[in-house]
């Protein structure tokens, strides 16, 4: 994850945080990724569908 000058994310990059349905751990999905493996339980977490 890219950090800005004060430790916050840089503006302009899409970074989405989604809760894992199995262990409720917060998983970070960056732009261009559709699914990510949860580092805690190993479950695949998918990007939510746009409404």
PDB file of C-alpha atoms in Angstrom:
ATOM      1  CA  UNK A   1       0.000   0.000   0.000  1.00  0.00           C
ATOM      2  CA  UNK A   2       1.325   3.378  -0.958  1.00  0.00           C
ATOM      3  CA  UNK A   3       1.629   5.888   1.859  1.00  0.00           C
ATOM      4  CA  UNK A   4       1.650   9.668   1.711  1.00  0.00           C
ATOM      5  CA  UNK A   5       3.735  12.132   3.677  1.00  0.00           C
ATOM      6  CA  UNK A   6       1.887  11.657   6.988  1.00  0.00           C
ATOM      7  CA  UNK A   7       1.328   7.911   6.828  1.00  0.00           C
ATOM      8  CA  UNK A   8      -2.054   8.175   5.101  1.00  0.00           C
ATOM      9  CA  UNK A   9      -2.898   6.780   1.700  1.00  0.00           C
ATOM     10  CA  UNK A  10      -2.114   8.895  -1.325  1.00  0.00           C
ATOM     11  CA  UNK A  11      -5.102  10.528  -2.982  1.00  0.00           C
ATOM     12  CA  UNK A  12      -6.137   9.173  -6.371  1.00  0.00           C
ATOM     13  CA  UNK A  13      -5.519   5.478  -5.818  1.00  0.00           C
ATOM     14  CA  UNK A  14      -8.515   3.237  -5.313  1.00  0.00           C
ATOM     15  CA  UNK A  15      -8.013   1.252  -2.118  1.00  0.00           C
ATOM     16  CA  UNK A  16     -10.990  -0.687  -0.799  1.00  0.00           C
ATOM     17  CA  UNK A  17     -11.233  -2.355   2.606  1.00  0.00           C
ATOM     18  CA  UNK A  18     -13.623  -5.302   2.821  1.00  0.00           C
ATOM     19  CA  UNK A  19     -14.412  -7.560   5.773  1.00  0.00           C
ATOM     20  CA  UNK A  20     -13.674 -11.257   5.315  1.00  0.00           C
ATOM     21  CA  UNK A  21     -16.952 -13.220   5.608  1.00  0.00           C
ATOM     22  CA  UNK A  22     -15.235 -16.044   7.553  1.00  0.00           C
ATOM     23  CA  UNK A  23     -13.096 -14.328  10.191  1.00  0.00           C
ATOM     24  CA  UNK A  24     -14.280 -10.668   9.944  1.00  0.00           C
ATOM     25  CA  UNK A  25     -10.685  -9.529   9.299  1.00  0.00           C
ATOM     26  CA  UNK A  26     -10.301  -6.336   7.246  1.00  0.00           C
ATOM     27  CA  UNK A  27      -8.757  -7.117   3.840  1.00  0.00           C
ATOM     28  CA  UNK A  28      -7.354  -4.432   1.499  1.00  0.00           C
ATOM     29  CA  UNK A  29      -8.256  -4.669  -2.192  1.00  0.00           C
ATOM     30  CA  UNK A  30      -6.216  -2.356  -4.423  1.00  0.00           C
ATOM     31  CA  UNK A  31      -7.177  -1.085  -7.862  1.00  0.00           C
ATOM     32  CA  UNK A  32      -7.063  -3.730 -10.591  1.00  0.00           C
ATOM     33  CA  UNK A  33      -7.680  -6.653  -8.207  1.00  0.00           C
ATOM     34  CA  UNK A  34     -11.002  -8.527  -8.166  1.00  0.00           C
ATOM     35  CA  UNK A  35     -10.271 -10.920  -5.315  1.00  0.00           C
ATOM     36  CA  UNK A  36      -7.666 -11.187  -2.573  1.00  0.00           C
ATOM     37  CA  UNK A  37      -6.657 -13.972  -0.187  1.00  0.00           C
ATOM     38  CA  UNK A  38      -7.329 -13.140   3.478  1.00  0.00           C
ATOM     39  CA  UNK A  39      -4.000 -13.116   5.361  1.00  0.00           C
ATOM     40  CA  UNK A  40      -5.693 -14.380   8.554  1.00  0.00           C
ATOM     41  CA  UNK A  41      -7.767 -17.389   7.432  1.00  0.00           C
ATOM     42  CA  UNK A  42      -6.816 -17.873   3.756  1.00  0.00           C
ATOM     43  CA  UNK A  43     -10.352 -17.340   2.420  1.00  0.00           C
ATOM     44  CA  UNK A  44     -10.742 -15.596  -0.951  1.00  0.00           C
ATOM     45  CA  UNK A  45     -12.463 -12.230  -0.542  1.00  0.00           C
ATOM     46  CA  UNK A  46     -14.101 -10.783  -3.660  1.00  0.00           C
ATOM     47  CA  UNK A  47     -14.625  -7.137  -4.557  1.00  0.00           C
ATOM     48  CA  UNK A  48     -18.247  -6.097  -3.884  1.00  0.00           C
ATOM     49  CA  UNK A  49     -20.431  -5.537  -6.943  1.00  0.00           C
ATOM     50  CA  UNK A  50     -21.166  -1.967  -7.968  1.00  0.00           C
ATOM     51  CA  UNK A  51     -24.774  -0.907  -7.575  1.00  0.00           C
TER      52      UNK A  51
END
